[in-house]
PDB file of C-alpha atoms in Angstrom:
ATOM      1  CA  MET A 266      73.229  67.757 140.238  1.00 56.00           C
ATOM      2  CA  THR A 267      73.785  68.148 143.790  1.00 64.00           C
ATOM      3  CA  SER A 268      76.581  67.987 144.588  1.00 70.00           C
ATOM      4  CA  ARG A 269      77.155  65.396 147.487  1.00 73.00           C
ATOM      5  CA  PRO A 270      79.522  65.600 150.962  1.00 74.00           C
ATOM      6  CA  GLN A 271      82.938  64.589 150.332  1.00 72.00           C
ATOM      7  CA  GLN A 272      82.839  61.781 153.065  1.00 68.00           C
ATOM      8  CA  PRO A 273      85.832  61.611 155.521  1.00 66.00           C
ATOM      9  CA  SER A 274      89.263  58.982 155.060  1.00 62.00           C
ATOM     10  CA  LEU A 275      89.112  57.053 157.642  1.00 63.00           C
ATOM     11  CA  LEU A 276      92.638  56.837 157.624  1.00 61.00           C
ATOM     12  CA  ASP A 277      94.998  58.658 159.342  1.00 58.00           C
ATOM     13  CA  VAL A 278      97.039  59.441 156.094  1.00 52.00           C
ATOM     14  CA  PRO A 279      97.867  63.974 156.517  1.00 53.00           C
ATOM     15  CA  GLU A 280      98.904  66.015 154.396  1.00 55.00           C
ATOM     16  CA  GLN A 281     101.642  65.153 152.213  1.00 59.00           C
ATOM     17  CA  GLY A 282     100.364  62.293 151.149  1.00 65.00           C
ATOM     18  CA  ARG A 283     102.190  59.535 153.104  1.00 76.00           C
ATOM     19  CA  ALA A 284     101.216  57.944 156.634  1.00 84.00           C
ATOM     20  CA  ARG A 285     103.853  58.444 159.683  1.00 87.00           C
ATOM     21  CA  ILE A 286     105.593  55.445 161.001  1.00 89.00           C
ATOM     22  CA  TRP A 287     106.808  55.862 164.434  1.00 91.00           C
ATOM     23  CA  CYS A 288     109.848  53.735 165.275  1.00 91.00           C
ATOM     24  CA  ARG A 289     109.114  50.113 166.966  1.00 90.00           C
ATOM     25  CA  GLY A 290     111.962  50.375 169.528  1.00 87.00           C
ATOM     26  CA  PRO A 291     111.218  49.460 173.309  1.00 86.00           C
ATOM     27  CA  GLY A 292     110.568  53.470 174.591  1.00 86.00           C
ATOM     28  CA  CYS A 293     110.798  55.482 171.535  1.00 86.00           C
ATOM     29  CA  HIS A 294     108.303  57.281 170.485  1.00 83.00           C
ATOM     30  CA  HIS A 295     110.529  59.549 167.670  1.00 88.00           C
ATOM     31  CA  GLU A 296     108.625  59.472 163.935  1.00 91.00           C
ATOM     32  CA  LEU A 297     110.536  57.976 160.907  1.00 91.00           C
ATOM     33  CA  THR A 298     111.239  59.985 157.875  1.00 88.00           C
ATOM     34  CA  ASP A 299     114.370  57.905 156.634  1.00 87.00           C
ATOM     35  CA  PRO A 300     113.598  55.236 153.753  1.00 88.00           C
ATOM     36  CA  GLU A 301     115.435  52.660 155.492  1.00 87.00           C
ATOM     37  CA  SER A 302     113.783  53.492 158.255  1.00 87.00           C
ATOM     38  CA  ARG A 303     110.326  53.463 157.163  1.00 89.00           C
ATOM     39  CA  LYS A 304     110.569  50.143 156.014  1.00 89.00           C
ATOM     40  CA  ARG A 305     112.271  48.573 158.580  1.00 87.00           C
ATOM     41  CA  GLY A 306     110.242  50.590 161.540  1.00 89.00           C
ATOM     42  CA  TYR A 307     113.323  50.609 163.738  1.00 88.00           C
ATOM     43  CA  GLY A 308     114.960  54.417 163.445  1.00 86.00           C
ATOM     44  CA  PRO A 309     119.055  54.628 163.646  1.00 82.00           C
ATOM     45  CA  VAL A 310     119.542  54.498 166.971  1.00 83.00           C
ATOM     46  CA  CYS A 311     116.860  51.790 167.620  1.00 85.00           C
ATOM     47  CA  ASP A 312     117.588  49.598 164.734  1.00 82.00           C
ATOM     48  CA  PRO A 313     118.756  46.405 166.097  1.00 78.00           C
ATOM     49  CA  ASP A 314     120.835  44.974 163.329  1.00 75.00           C
ATOM     50  CA  THR A 315     124.495  46.580 162.820  1.00 58.00           C
ATOM     51  CA  ARG A 316     123.388  48.555 159.964  1.00 56.00           C
ATOM     52  CA  ASN A 317     124.411  52.211 161.275  1.00 49.00           C
ATOM     53  CA  ARG A 318     126.660  50.734 163.148  1.00 55.00           C
ATOM     54  CA  GLY A 319     130.214  52.265 162.316  1.00 58.00           C
ATOM     55  CA  PRO A 320     133.594  49.861 161.805  1.00 60.00           C
ATOM     56  CA  ARG A 321     134.939  49.495 165.564  1.00 60.00           C
ATOM     57  CA  THR A 322     138.165  52.017 166.672  1.00 62.00           C
ATOM     58  CA  GLY A 323     140.371  52.141 169.160  1.00 66.00           C
ATOM     59  CA  HIS A 324     143.197  49.616 170.315  1.00 69.00           C
ATOM     60  CA  VAL A 325     142.662  46.669 171.852  1.00 72.00           C
ATOM     61  CA  ASP A 326     145.351  45.529 174.219  1.00 78.00           C
ATOM     62  CA  GLN A 327     147.091  41.879 173.230  1.00 82.00           C
ATOM     63  CA  ASP A 328     149.488  40.067 174.965  1.00 84.00           C
ATOM     64  CA  ALA A 329     153.442  39.811 172.623  1.00 85.00           C
ATOM     65  CA  ILE A 330     153.433  36.832 170.990  1.00 84.00           C
ATOM     66  CA  PRO A 331     155.566  34.719 172.525  1.00 86.00           C
ATOM     67  CA  GLY A 332     158.743  33.963 170.330  1.00 81.00           C
ATOM     68  CA  THR A 333     159.095  37.271 168.487  1.00 66.00           C
TER      69      THR A 333
END
């Protein structure tokens, strides 16, 4: 019985068993490692959604309410 040579994979899949995914943000070329970022296709900095932005902090100047 002769053994046949193993055909190389056509996919660019690294040894870990998962494909490398890169950020789709303009000018960004970072590899995505976070599961949520991998699903969305954007890193935390480039994500157009507000999921990674914290609540606004700081004081906002406001005029006094008349009559108080």
